PDB file of C-alpha atoms in Angstrom:
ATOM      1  CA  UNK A  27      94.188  85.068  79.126  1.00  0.00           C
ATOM      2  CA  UNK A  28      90.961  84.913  80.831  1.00  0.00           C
ATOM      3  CA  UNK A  29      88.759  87.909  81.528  1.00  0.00           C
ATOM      4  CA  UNK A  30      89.311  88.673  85.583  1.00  0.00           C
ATOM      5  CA  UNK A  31      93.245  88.243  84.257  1.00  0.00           C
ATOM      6  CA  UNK A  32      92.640  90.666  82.130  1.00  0.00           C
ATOM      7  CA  UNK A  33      90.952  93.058  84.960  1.00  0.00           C
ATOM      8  CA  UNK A  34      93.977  92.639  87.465  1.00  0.00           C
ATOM      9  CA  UNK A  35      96.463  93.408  84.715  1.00  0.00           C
ATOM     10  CA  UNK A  36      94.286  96.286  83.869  1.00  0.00           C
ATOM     11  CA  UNK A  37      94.193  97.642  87.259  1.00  0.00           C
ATOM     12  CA  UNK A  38      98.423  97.042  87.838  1.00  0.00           C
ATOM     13  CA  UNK A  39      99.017  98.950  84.431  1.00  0.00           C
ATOM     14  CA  UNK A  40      96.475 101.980  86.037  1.00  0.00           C
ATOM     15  CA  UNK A  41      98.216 101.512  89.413  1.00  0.00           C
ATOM     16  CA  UNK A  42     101.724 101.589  88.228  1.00  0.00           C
ATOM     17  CA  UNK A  43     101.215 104.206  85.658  1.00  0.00           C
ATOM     18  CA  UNK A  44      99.384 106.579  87.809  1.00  0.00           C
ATOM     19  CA  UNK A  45     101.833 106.335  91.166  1.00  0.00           C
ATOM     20  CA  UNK A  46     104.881 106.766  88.333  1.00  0.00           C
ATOM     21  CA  UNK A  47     103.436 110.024  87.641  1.00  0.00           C
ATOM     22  CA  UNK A  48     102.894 111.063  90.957  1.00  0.00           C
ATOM     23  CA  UNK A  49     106.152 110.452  92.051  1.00  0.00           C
ATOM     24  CA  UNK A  50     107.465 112.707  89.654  1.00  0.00           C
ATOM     25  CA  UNK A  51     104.914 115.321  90.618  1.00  0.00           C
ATOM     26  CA  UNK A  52     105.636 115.373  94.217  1.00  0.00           C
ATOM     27  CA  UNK A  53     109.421 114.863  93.317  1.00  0.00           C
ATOM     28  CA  UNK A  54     109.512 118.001  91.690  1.00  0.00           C
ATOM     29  CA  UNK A  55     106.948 120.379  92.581  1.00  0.00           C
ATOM     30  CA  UNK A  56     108.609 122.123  94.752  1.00  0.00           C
ATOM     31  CA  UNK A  57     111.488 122.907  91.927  1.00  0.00           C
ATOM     32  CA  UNK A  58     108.860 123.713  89.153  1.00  0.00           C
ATOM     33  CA  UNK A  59     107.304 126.197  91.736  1.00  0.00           C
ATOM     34  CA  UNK A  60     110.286 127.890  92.628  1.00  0.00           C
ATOM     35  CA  UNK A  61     111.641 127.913  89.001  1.00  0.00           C
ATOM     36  CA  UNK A  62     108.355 130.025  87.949  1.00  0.00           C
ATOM     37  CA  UNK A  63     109.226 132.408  90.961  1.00  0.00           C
ATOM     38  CA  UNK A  64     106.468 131.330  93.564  1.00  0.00           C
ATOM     39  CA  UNK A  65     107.412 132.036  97.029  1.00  0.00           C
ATOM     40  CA  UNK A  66     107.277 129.387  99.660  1.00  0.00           C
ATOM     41  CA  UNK A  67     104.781 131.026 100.910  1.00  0.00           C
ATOM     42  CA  UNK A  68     102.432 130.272  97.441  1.00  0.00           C
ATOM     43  CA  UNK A  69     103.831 126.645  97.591  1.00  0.00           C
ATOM     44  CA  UNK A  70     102.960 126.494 101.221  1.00  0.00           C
ATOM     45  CA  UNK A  71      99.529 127.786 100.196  1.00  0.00           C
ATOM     46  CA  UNK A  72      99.614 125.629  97.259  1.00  0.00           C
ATOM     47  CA  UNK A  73     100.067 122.198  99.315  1.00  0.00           C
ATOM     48  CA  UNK A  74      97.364 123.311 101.984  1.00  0.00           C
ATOM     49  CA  UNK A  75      94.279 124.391 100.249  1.00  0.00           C
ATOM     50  CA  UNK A  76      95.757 120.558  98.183  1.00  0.00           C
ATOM     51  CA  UNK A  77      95.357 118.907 101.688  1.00  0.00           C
ATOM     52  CA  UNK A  78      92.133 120.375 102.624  1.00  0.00           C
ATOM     53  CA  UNK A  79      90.463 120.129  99.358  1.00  0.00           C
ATOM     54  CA  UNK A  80      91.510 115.905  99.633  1.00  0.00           C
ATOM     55  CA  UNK A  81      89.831 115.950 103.453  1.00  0.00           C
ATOM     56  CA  UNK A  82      86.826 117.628 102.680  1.00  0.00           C
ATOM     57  CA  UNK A  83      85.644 115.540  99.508  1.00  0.00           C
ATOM     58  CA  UNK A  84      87.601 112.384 100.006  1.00  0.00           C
ATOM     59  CA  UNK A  85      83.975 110.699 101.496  1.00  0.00           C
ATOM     60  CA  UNK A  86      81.684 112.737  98.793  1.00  0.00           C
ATOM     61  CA  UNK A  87      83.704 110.844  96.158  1.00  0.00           C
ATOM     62  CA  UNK A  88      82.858 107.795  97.285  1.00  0.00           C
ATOM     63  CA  UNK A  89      79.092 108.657  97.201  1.00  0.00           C
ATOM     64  CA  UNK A  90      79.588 110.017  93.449  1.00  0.00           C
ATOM     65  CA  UNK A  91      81.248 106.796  92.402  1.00  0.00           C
ATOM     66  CA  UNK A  92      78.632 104.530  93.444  1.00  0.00           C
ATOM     67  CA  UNK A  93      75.863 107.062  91.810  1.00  0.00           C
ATOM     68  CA  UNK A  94      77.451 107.433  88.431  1.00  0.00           C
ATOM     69  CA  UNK A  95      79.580 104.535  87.931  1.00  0.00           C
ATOM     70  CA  UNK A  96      82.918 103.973  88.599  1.00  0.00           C
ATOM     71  CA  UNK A  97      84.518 103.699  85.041  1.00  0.00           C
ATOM     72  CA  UNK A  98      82.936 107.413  84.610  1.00  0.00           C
ATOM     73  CA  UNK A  99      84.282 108.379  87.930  1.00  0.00           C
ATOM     74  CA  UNK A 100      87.679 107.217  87.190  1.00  0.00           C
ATOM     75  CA  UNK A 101      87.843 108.687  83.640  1.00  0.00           C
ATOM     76  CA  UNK A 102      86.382 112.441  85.571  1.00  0.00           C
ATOM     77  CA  UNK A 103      88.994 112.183  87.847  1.00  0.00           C
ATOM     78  CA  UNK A 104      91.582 111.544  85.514  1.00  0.00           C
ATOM     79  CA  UNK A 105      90.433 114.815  83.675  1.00  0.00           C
ATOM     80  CA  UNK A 106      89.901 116.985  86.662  1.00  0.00           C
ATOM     81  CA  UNK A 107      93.240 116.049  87.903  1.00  0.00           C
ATOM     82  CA  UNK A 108      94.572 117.066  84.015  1.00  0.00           C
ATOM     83  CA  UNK A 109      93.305 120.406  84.192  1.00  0.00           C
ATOM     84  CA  UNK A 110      94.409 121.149  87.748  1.00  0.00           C
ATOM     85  CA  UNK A 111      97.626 120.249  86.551  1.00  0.00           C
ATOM     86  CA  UNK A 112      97.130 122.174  83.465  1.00  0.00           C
ATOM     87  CA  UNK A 113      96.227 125.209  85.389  1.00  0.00           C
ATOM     88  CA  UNK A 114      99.172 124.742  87.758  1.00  0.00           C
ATOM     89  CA  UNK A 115     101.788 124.722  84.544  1.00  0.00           C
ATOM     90  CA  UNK A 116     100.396 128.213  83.446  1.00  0.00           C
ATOM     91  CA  UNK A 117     100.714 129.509  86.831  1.00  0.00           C
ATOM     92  CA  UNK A 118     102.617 132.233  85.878  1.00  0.00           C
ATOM     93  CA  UNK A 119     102.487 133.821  89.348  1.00  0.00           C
ATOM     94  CA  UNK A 120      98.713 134.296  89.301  1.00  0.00           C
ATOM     95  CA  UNK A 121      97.389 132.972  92.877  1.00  0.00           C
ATOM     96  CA  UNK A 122      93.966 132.560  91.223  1.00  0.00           C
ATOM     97  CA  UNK A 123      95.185 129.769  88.739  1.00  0.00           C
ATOM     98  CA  UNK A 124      97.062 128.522  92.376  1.00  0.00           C
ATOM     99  CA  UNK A 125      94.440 128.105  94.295  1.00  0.00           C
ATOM    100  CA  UNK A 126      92.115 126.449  91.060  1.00  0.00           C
ATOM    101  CA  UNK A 127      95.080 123.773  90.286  1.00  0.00           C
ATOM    102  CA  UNK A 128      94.618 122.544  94.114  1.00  0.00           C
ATOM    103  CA  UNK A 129      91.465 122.693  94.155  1.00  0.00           C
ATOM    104  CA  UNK A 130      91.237 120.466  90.639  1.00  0.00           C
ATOM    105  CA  UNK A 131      94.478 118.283  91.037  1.00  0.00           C
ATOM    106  CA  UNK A 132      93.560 116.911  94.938  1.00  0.00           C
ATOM    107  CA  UNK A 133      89.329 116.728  93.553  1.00  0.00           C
ATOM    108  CA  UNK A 134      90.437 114.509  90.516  1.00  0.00           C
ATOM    109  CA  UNK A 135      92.626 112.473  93.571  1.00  0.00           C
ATOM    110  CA  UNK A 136      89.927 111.918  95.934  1.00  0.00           C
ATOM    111  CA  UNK A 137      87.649 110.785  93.060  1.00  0.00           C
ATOM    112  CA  UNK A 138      90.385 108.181  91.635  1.00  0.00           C
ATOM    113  CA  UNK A 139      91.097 107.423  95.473  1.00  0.00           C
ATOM    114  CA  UNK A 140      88.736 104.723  95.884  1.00  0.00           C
ATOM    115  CA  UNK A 141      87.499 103.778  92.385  1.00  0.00           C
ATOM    116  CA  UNK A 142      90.443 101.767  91.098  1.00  0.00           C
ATOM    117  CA  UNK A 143      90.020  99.169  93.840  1.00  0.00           C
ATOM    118  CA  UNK A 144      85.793  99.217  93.972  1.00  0.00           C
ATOM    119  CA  UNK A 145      86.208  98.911  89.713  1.00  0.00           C
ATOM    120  CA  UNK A 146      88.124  96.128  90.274  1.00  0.00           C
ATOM    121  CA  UNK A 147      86.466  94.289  92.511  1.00  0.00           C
ATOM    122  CA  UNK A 148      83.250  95.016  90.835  1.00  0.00           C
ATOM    123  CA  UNK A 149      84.257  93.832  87.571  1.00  0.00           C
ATOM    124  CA  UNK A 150      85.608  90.397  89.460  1.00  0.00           C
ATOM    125  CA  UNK A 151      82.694  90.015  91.232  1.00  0.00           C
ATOM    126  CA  UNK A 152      80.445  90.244  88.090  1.00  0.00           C
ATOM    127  CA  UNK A 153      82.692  87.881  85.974  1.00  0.00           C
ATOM    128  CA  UNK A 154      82.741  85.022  89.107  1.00  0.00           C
TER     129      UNK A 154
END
């Protein structure tokens, strides 16, 4: 298999993987919530400081991936979004560790937003 094979089956597996798991977090968000007693009103709060947090540093992350790199970018975001998640599975009620698991899970997003695609063109581009 040649290299830029090699890249675009890279970039499926990421792809693939990564939209499996989010389907099963926004499939069942709503039920973990509820199950460890939030209100709709903290899931409501939950999903909008999410949403904001996504408009607001969507662009930045574009300007961070092109500064640092995007296989660093895309290895941060995958962490960020791990500890927002973390954070958000020892909820426990605690609107602090609410409002810091949206604020991680949706920054690790808009940083993996864009990088998978510019990685993989990149890397094409370099191996042409």
């Amino acid at each position: 298999m040649n290299r830029i094979q090699r890249i675009k089956n890279t970039y499926y597996a990421f792809n693939i993987l990564y939209n499996m798991g989010i389907m099963v977090f926004g499939g069942t968000l709503y039920l973990y919530m509820k199950s460890i007693h939030d209100s709709y009103a903290d899931i409501n709060l939950f999903l909008s400081i999410f949403w904001i947090v996504g408009f607001i540093t969507e662009i930045p992350s574009s300007v961070i991936a092109d500064t640092f790199g995007r296989k660093k970018t895309l290895i941060s975001s995958c962490v960020i979004r791990s500890i927002g998640l973390f954070l958000l599975f020892f909820d426990w009620g605690n609107m602090v560790f609410l409002i810091l698991s949206a604020i991680f899970t949706l920054l690790g997003e808009s940083l993996r937003s864009g990088t998978v695609d510019s990685w993989m063109i990149d890397s094409i581009r370099e191996e042409e």
